[in-house]
XYZ file of N, CA and C in Angstrom:
807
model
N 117.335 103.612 109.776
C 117.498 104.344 108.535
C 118.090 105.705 108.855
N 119.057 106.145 107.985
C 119.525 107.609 108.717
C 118.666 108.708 107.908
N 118.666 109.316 109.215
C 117.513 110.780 108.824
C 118.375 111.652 108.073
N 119.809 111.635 107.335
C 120.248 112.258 106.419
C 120.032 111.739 105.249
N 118.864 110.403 105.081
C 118.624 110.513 103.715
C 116.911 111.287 103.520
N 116.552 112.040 104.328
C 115.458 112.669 104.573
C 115.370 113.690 104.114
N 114.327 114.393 102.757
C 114.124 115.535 102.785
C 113.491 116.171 103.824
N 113.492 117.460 103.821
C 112.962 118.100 104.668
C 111.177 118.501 104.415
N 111.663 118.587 103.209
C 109.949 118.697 102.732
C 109.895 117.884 101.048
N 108.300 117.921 100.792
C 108.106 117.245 99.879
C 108.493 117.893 98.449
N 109.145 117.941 97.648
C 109.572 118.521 96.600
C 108.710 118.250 95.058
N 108.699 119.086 94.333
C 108.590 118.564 92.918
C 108.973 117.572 92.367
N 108.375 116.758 91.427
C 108.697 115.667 90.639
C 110.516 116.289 89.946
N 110.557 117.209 89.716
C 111.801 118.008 88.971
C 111.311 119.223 88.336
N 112.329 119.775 88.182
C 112.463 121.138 88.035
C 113.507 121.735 87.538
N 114.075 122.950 86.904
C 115.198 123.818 86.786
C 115.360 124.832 86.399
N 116.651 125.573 86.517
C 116.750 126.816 86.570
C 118.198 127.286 85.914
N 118.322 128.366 85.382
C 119.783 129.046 85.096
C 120.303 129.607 86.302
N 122.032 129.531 85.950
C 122.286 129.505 86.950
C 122.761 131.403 86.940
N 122.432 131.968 88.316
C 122.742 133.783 88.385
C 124.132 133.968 88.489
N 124.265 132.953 89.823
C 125.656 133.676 90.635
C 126.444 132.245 90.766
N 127.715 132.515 89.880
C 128.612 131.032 89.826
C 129.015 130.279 91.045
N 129.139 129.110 91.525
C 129.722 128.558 92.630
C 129.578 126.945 92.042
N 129.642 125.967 93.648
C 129.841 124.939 93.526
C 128.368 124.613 93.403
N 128.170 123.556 92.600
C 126.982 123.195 92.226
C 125.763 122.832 92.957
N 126.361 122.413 94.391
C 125.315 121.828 95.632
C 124.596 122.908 95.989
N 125.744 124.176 95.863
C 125.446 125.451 97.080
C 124.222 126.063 96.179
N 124.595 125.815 94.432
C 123.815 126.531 93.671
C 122.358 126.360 93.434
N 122.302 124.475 93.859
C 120.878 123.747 93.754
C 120.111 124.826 94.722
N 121.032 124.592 95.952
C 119.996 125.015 97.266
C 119.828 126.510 97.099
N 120.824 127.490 96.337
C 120.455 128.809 96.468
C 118.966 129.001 95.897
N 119.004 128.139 94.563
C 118.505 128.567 93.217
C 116.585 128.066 93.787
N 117.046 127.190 94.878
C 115.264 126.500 95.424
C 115.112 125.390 94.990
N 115.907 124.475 94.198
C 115.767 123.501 93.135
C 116.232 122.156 94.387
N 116.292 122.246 95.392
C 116.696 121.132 97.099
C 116.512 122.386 98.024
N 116.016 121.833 99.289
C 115.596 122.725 100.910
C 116.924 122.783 101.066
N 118.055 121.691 101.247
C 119.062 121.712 101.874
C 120.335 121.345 100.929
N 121.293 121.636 101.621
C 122.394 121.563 100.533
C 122.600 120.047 101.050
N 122.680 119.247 101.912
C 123.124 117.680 101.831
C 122.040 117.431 101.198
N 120.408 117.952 100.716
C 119.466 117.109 100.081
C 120.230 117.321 98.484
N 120.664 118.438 98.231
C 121.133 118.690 97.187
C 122.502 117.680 97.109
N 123.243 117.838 97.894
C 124.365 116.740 97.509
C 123.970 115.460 96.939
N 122.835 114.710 97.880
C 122.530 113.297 97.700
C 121.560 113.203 96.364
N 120.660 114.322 95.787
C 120.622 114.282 94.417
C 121.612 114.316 93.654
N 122.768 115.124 93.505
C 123.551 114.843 92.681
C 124.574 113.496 92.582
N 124.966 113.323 93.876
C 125.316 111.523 93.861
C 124.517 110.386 93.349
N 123.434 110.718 93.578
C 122.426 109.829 92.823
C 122.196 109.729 91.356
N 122.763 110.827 90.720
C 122.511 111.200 88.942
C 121.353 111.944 88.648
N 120.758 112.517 89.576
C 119.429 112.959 89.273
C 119.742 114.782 88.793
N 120.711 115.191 88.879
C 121.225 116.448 88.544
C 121.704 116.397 87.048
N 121.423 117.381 85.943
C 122.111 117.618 84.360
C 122.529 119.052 85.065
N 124.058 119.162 84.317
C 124.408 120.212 84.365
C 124.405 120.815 82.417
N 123.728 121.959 81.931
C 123.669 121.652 80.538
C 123.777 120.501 79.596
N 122.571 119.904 80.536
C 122.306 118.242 79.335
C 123.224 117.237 79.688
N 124.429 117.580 80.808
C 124.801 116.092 81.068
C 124.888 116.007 82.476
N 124.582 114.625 82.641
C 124.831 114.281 84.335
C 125.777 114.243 84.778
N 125.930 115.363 86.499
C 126.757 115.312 86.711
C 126.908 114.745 88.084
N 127.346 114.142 88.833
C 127.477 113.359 90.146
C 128.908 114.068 91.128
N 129.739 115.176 91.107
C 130.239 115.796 91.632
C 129.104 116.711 92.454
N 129.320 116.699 93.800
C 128.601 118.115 94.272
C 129.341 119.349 94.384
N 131.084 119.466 94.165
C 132.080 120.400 94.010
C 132.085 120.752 92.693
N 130.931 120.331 91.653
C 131.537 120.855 90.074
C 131.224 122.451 90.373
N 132.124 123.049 89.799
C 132.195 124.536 89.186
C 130.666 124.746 88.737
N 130.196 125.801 88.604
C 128.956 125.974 87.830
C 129.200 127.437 87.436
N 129.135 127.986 86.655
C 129.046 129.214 85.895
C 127.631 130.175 85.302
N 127.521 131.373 85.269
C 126.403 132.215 85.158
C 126.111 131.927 83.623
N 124.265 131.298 83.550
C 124.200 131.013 82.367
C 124.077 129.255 82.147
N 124.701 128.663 83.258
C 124.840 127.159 82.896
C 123.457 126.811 83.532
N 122.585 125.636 82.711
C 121.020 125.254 83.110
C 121.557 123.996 84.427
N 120.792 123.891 85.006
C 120.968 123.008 85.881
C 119.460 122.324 85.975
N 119.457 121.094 85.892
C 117.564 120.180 85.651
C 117.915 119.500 86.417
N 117.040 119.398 87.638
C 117.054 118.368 88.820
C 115.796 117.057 88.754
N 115.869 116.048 88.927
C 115.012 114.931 88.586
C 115.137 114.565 89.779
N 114.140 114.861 90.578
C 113.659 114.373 92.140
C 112.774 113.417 92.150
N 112.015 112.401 91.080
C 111.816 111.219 91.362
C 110.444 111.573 92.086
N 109.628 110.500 92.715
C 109.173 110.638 94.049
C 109.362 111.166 94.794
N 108.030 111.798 95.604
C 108.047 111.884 96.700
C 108.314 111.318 98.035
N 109.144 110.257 98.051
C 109.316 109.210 99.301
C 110.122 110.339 100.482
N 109.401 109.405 101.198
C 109.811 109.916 103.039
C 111.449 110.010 103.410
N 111.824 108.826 102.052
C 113.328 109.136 102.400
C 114.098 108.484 101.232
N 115.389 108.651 100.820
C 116.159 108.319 99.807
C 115.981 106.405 100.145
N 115.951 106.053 101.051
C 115.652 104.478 101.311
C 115.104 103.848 100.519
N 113.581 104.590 100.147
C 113.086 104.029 99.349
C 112.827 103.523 97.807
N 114.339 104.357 98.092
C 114.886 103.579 96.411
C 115.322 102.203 96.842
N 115.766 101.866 97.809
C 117.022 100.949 98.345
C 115.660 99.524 97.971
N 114.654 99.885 98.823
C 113.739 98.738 99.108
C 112.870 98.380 97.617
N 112.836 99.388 96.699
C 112.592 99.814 95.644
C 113.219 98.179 94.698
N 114.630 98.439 94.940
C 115.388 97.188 94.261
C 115.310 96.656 94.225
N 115.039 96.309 95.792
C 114.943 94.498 96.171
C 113.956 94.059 95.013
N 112.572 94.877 95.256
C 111.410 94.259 94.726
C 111.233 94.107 93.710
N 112.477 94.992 92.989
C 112.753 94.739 91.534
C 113.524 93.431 90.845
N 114.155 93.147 92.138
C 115.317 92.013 91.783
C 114.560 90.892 92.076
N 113.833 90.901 93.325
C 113.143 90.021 93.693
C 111.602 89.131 93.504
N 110.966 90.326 92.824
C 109.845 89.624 92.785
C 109.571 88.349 91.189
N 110.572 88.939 90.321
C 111.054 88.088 89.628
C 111.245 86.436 89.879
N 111.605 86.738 90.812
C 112.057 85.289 91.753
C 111.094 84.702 92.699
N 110.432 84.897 92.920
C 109.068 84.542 93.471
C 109.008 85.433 95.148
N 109.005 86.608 94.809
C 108.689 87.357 96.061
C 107.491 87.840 95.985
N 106.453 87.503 96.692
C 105.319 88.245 96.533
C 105.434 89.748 96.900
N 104.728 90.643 96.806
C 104.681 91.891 97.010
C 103.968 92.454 98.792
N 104.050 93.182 98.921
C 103.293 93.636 100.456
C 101.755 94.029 100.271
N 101.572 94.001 99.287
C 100.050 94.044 99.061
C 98.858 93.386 99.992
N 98.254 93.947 100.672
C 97.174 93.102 102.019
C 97.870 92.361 102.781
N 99.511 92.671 103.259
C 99.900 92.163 104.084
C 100.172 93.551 105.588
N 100.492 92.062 106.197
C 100.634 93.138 107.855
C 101.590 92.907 108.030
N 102.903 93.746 107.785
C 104.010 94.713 107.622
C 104.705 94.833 109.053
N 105.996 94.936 109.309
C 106.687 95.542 110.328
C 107.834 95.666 109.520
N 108.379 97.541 109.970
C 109.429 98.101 109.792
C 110.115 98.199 110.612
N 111.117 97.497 110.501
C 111.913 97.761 111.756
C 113.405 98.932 111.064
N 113.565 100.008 111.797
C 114.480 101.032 112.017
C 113.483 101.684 110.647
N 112.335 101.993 111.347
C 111.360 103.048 110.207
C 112.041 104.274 110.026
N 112.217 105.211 110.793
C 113.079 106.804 110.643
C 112.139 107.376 110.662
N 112.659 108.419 109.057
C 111.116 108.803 108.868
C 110.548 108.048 108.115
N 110.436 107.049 107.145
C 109.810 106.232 107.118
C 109.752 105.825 105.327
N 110.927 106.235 104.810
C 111.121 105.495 103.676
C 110.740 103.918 103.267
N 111.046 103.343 103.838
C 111.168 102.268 103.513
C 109.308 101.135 103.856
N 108.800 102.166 105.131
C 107.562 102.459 105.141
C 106.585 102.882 103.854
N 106.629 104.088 103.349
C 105.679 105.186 102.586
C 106.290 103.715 101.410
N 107.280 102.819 100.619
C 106.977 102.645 99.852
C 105.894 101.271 100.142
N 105.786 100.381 100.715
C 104.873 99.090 101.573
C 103.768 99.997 101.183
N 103.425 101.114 101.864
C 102.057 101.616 102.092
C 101.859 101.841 100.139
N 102.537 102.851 99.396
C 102.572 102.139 98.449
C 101.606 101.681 97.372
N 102.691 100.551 97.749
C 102.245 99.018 97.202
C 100.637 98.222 97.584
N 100.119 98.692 98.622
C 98.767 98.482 98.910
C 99.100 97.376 100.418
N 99.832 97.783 101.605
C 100.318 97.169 102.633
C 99.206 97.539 103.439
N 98.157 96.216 104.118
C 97.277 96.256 104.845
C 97.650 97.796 106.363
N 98.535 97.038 107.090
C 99.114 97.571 108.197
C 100.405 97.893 108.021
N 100.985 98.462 108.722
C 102.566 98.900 108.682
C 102.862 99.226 110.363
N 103.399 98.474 111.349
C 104.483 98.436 112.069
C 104.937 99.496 111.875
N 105.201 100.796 112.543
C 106.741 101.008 112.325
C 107.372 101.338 113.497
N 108.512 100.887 113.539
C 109.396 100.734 114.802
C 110.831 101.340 114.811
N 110.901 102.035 115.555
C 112.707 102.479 115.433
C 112.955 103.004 117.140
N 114.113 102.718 117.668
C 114.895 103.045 118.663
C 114.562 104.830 118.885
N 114.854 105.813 117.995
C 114.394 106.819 117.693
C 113.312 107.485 118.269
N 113.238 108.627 118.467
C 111.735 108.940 119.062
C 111.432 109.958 118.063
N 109.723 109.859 117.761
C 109.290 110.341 116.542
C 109.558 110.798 115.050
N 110.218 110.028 114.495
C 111.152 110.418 113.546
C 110.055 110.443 112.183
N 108.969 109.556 112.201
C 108.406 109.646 110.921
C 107.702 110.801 110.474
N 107.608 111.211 109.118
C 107.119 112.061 108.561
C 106.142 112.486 108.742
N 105.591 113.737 108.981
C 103.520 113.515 109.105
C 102.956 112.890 108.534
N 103.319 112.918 107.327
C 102.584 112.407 105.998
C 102.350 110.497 106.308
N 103.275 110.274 106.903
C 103.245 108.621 107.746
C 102.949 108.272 108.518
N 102.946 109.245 109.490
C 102.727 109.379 110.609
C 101.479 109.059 110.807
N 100.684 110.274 109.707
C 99.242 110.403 109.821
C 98.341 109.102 109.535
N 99.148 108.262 108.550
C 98.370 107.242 107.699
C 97.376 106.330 108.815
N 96.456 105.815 108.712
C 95.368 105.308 109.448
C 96.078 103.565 109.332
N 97.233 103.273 108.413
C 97.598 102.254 108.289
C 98.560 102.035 109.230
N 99.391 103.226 109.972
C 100.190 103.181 110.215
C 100.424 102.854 111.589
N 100.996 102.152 112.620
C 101.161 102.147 114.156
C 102.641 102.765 114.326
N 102.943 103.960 115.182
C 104.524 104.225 115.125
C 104.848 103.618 116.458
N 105.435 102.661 116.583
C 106.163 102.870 117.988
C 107.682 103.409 118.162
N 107.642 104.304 118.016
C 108.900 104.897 118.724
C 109.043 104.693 119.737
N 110.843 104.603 120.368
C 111.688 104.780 121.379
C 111.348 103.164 121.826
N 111.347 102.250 120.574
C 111.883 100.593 120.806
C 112.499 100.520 120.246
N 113.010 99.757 121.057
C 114.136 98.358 120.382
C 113.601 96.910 120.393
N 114.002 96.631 119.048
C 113.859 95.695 118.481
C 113.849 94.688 119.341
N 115.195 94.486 119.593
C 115.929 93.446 120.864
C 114.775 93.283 122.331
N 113.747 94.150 122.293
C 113.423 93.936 123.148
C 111.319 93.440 123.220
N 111.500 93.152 121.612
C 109.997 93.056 121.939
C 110.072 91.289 121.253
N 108.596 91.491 122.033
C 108.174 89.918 122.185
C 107.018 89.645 121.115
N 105.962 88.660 121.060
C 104.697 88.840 120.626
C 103.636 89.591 120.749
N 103.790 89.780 122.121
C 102.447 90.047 122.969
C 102.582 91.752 123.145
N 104.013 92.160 122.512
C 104.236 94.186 122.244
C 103.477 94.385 120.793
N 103.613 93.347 119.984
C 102.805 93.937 118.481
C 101.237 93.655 118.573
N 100.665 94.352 117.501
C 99.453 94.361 117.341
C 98.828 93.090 116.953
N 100.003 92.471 115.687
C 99.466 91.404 115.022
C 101.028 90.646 114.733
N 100.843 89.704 114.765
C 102.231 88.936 113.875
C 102.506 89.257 112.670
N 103.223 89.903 112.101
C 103.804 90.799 110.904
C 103.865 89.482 109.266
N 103.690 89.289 108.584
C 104.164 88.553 107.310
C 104.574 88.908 106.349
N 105.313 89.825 106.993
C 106.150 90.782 106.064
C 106.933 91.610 106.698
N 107.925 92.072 106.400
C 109.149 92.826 107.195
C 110.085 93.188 106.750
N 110.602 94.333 107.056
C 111.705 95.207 105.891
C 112.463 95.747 107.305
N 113.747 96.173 106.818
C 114.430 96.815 108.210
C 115.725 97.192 107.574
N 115.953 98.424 107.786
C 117.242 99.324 107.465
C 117.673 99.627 108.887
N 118.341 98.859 109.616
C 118.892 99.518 111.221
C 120.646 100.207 111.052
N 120.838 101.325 112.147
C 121.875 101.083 111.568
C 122.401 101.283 113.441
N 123.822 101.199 113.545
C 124.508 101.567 114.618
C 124.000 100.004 115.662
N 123.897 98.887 115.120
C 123.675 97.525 115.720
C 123.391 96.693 114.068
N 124.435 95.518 114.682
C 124.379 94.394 113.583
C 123.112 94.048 113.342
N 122.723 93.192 112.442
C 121.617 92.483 112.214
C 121.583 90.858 112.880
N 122.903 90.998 113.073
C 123.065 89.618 113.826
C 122.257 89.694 115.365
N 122.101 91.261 115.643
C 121.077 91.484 116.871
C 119.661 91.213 116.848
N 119.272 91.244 115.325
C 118.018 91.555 114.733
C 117.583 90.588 114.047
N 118.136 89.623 113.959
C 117.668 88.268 112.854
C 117.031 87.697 114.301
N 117.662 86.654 115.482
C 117.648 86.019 116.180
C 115.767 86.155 116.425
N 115.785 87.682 116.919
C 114.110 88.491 117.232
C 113.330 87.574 117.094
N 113.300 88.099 116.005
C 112.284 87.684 114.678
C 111.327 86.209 114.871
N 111.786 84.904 114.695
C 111.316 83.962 114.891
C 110.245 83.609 115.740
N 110.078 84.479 116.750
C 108.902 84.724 118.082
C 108.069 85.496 117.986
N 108.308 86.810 116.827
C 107.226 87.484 116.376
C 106.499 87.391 115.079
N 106.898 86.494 114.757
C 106.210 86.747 113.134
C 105.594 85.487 112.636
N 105.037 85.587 111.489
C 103.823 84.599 111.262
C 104.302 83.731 110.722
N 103.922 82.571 110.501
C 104.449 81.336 109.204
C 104.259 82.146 108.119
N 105.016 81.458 106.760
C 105.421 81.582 105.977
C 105.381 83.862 105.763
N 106.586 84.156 105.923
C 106.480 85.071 106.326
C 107.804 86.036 105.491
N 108.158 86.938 104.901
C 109.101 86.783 104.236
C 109.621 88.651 104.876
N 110.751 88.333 104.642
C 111.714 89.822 104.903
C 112.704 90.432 104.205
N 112.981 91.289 104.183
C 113.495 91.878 102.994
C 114.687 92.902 104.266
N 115.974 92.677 104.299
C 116.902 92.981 105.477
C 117.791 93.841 104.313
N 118.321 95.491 104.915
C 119.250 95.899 104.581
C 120.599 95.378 105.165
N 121.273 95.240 104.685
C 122.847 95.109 105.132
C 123.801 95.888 105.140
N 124.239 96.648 106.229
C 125.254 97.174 106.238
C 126.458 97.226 106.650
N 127.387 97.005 105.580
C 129.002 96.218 106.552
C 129.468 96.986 107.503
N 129.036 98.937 107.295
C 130.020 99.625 108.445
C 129.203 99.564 109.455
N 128.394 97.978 109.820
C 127.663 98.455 111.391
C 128.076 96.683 111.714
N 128.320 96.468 110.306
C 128.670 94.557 111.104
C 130.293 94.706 111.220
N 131.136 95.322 110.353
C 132.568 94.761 110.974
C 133.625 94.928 112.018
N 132.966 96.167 112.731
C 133.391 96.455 113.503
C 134.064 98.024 113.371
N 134.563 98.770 114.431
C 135.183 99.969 113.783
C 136.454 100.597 113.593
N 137.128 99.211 113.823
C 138.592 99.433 113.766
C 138.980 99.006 112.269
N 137.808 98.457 111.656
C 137.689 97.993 110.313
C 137.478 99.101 109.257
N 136.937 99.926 109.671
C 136.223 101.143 108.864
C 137.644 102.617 108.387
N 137.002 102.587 107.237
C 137.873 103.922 107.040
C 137.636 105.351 106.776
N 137.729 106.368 106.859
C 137.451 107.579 106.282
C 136.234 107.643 106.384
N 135.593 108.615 107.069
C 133.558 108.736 107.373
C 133.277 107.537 107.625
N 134.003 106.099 108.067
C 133.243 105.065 108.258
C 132.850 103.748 107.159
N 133.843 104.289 106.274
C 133.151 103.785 104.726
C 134.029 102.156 104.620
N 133.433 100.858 104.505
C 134.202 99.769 104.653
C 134.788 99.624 102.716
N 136.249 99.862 102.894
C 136.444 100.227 101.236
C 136.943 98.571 100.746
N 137.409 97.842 101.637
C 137.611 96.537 101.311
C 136.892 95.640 100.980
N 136.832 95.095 99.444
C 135.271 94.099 99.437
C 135.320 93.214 100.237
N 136.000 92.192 100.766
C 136.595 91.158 101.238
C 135.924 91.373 102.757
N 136.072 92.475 103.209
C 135.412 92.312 104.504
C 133.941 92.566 104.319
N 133.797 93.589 103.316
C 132.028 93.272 103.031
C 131.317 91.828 102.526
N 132.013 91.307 101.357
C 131.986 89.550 101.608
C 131.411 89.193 102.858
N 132.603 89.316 104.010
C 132.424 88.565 105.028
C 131.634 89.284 106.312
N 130.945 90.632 106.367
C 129.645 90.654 106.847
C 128.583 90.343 105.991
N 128.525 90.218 104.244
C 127.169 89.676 103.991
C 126.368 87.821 104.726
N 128.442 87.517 104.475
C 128.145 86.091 104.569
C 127.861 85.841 106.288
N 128.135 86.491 107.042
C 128.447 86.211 108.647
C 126.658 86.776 108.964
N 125.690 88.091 108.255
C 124.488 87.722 108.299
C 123.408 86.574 108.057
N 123.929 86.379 107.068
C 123.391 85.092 106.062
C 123.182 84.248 106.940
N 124.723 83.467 107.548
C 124.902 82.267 108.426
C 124.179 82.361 109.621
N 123.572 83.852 109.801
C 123.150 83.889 111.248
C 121.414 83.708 110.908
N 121.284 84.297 109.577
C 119.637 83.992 108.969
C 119.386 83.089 109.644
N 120.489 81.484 108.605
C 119.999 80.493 108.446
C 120.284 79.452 109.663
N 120.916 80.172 110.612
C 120.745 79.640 112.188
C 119.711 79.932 112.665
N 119.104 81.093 112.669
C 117.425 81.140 112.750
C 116.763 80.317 112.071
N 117.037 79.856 111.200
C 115.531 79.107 110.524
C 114.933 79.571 109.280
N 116.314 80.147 108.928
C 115.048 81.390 107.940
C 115.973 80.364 106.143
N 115.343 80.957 105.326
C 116.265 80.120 103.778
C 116.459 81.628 103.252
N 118.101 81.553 102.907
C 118.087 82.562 101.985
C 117.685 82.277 100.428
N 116.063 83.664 100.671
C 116.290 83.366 99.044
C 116.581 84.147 98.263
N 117.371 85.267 98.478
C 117.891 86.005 97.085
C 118.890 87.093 98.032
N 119.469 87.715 97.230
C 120.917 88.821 97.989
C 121.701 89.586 96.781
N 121.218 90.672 96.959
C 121.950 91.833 95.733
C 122.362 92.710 96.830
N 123.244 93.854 95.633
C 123.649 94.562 96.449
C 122.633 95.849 95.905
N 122.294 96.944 97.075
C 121.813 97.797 96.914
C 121.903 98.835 95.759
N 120.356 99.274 95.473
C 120.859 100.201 94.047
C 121.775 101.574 94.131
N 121.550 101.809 95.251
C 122.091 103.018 95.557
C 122.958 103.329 96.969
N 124.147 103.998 97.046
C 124.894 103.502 98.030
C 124.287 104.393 99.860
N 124.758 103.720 100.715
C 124.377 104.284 101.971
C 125.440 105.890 102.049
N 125.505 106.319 103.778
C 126.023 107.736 103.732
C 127.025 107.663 103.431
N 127.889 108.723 102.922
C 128.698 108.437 102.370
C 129.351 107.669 101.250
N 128.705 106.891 100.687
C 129.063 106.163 99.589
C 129.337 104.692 100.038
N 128.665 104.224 101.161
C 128.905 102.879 101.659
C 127.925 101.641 101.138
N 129.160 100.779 100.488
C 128.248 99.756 99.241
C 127.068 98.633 100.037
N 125.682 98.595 100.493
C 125.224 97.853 100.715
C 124.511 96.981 100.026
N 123.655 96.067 100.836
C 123.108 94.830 100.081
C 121.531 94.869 100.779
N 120.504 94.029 99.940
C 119.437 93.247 100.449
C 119.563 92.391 100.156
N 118.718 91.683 101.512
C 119.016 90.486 101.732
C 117.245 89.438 102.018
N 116.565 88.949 100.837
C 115.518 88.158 101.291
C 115.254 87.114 101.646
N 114.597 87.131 103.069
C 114.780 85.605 103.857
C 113.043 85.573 103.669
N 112.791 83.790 104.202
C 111.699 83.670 104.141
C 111.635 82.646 105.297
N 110.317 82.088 105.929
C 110.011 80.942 107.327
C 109.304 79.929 106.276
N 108.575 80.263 105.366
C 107.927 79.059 104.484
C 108.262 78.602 103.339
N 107.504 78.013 102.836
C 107.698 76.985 102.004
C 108.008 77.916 100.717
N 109.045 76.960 99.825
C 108.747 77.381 98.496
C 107.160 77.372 97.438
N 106.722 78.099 97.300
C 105.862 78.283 96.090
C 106.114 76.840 95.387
């Protein structure tokens, strides 16, 4: 998960302010106290969570003028913007017969600080895994949880059964900077029967980088097509059934269009 979708600290539900001294609107969030940081402030306003006098505005370069209200809608408190991402799935998905993480034992794989974590815990998630390549990246606030195990400074690729606490029946994973085609295969040796996962997808880490354009951003659908489908095929070479695949509610850095992806080891309901 990238630690640029991380506040720095925990913020207000929302808030706002007039604006003193005119500039660009990001610089003005962060002057005014209304975001810690001006990229936290950017990624609210990409998100829609910014009114500039009563309308939303999604530029972080808009003009702002002395006198103009600015109302920020910061949502939750989550550990990280992610947890909108995982947010979706469960919206799209449980519809469809996804059970929820409720009294289950959880592994996060590419936790961070731990978005995608804090929402599992949540939901009422027995245990929570969390795992990332990374060293100490999760939040205190996650860190601290009595639910929580961090193992930092693993890789995925490299654990077996006998590294976790418990066999996981449940599993979420935002990795980035390695395919998932690294990260599906894992799986099958650590985790429990009927067991279900909920996989971010991201094309600028499956197509390669001679594929990518401008910050990295894959602008061609056609090749995003063909990393959703080239994960998929690798699911269901594991063993796993795809059962459901949207694309994410909200886009990765930069504006890069991803997907979830829910696999399962058991039976249909």
């Amino acid at each position: 998960m990238d630690r640029t979708d991380s506040p720095e600290s925990m913020e207000d539900a929302g808030s706002g302010a007039q604006v003193v001294e005119p500039g660009r609107l990001d610089r003005v969030i962060q002057d005014l106290g209304l975001a810690d940081s001006r990229s936290r402030a950017q990624r609210l306003i990409q998100d829609g969570s910014v009114r500039l006098s009563g309308t939303v505005c999604t530029k972080p370069s808009t003009k702002v003028k002395t006198g103009d209200l600015i109302e920020v809608d910061k949502g939750p408190d989550y550990a990280s913007r992610g947890a909108y991402k995982l947010a979706g799935a469960f919206e799209a998905f449980e519809p469809m017969g996804l059970p929820g993480p409720e009294g289950r034992h959880c592994l996060d794989i590419g936790a961070s600080t731990g978005g995608f974590a804090d929402l599992l815990l949540r939901r009422g998630a027995s245990r929570v895994v969390a795992l990332d390549v990374g060293q100490d990246q999760l939040i205190d606030r996650i860190a601290r949880d009595s639910r929580v195990l961090e193992m930092s400074g693993v890789n995925i690729r490299d654990v077996g059964p006998d590294d976790l606490p418990y066999r996981p029946d449940y599993v979420v994973s935002d990795v980035s900077f390695i395919s998932l085609t690294y990260v599906i295969p894992v799986l099958p040796a650590i985790i429990a029967p009927d067991t279900h996962c909920i996989l971010l997808i991201k094309p600028q880490f499956e197509v390669g980088r001679t594929l990518l354009g401008h910050h990295g951003v894959v602008t061609e659908e056609d090749r995003r097509v063909q990393a959703v489908e080239r994960v998929t095929r690798c699911a269901e070479e594991s063993g796993f059934e795809v059962r459901g695949r949207i694309p994410s509610p909200i886009t990765g850095a930069h504006g890069n269009i991803e997907y979830l992806l829910w696999l399962s080891n058991g039976p249909r309901p």
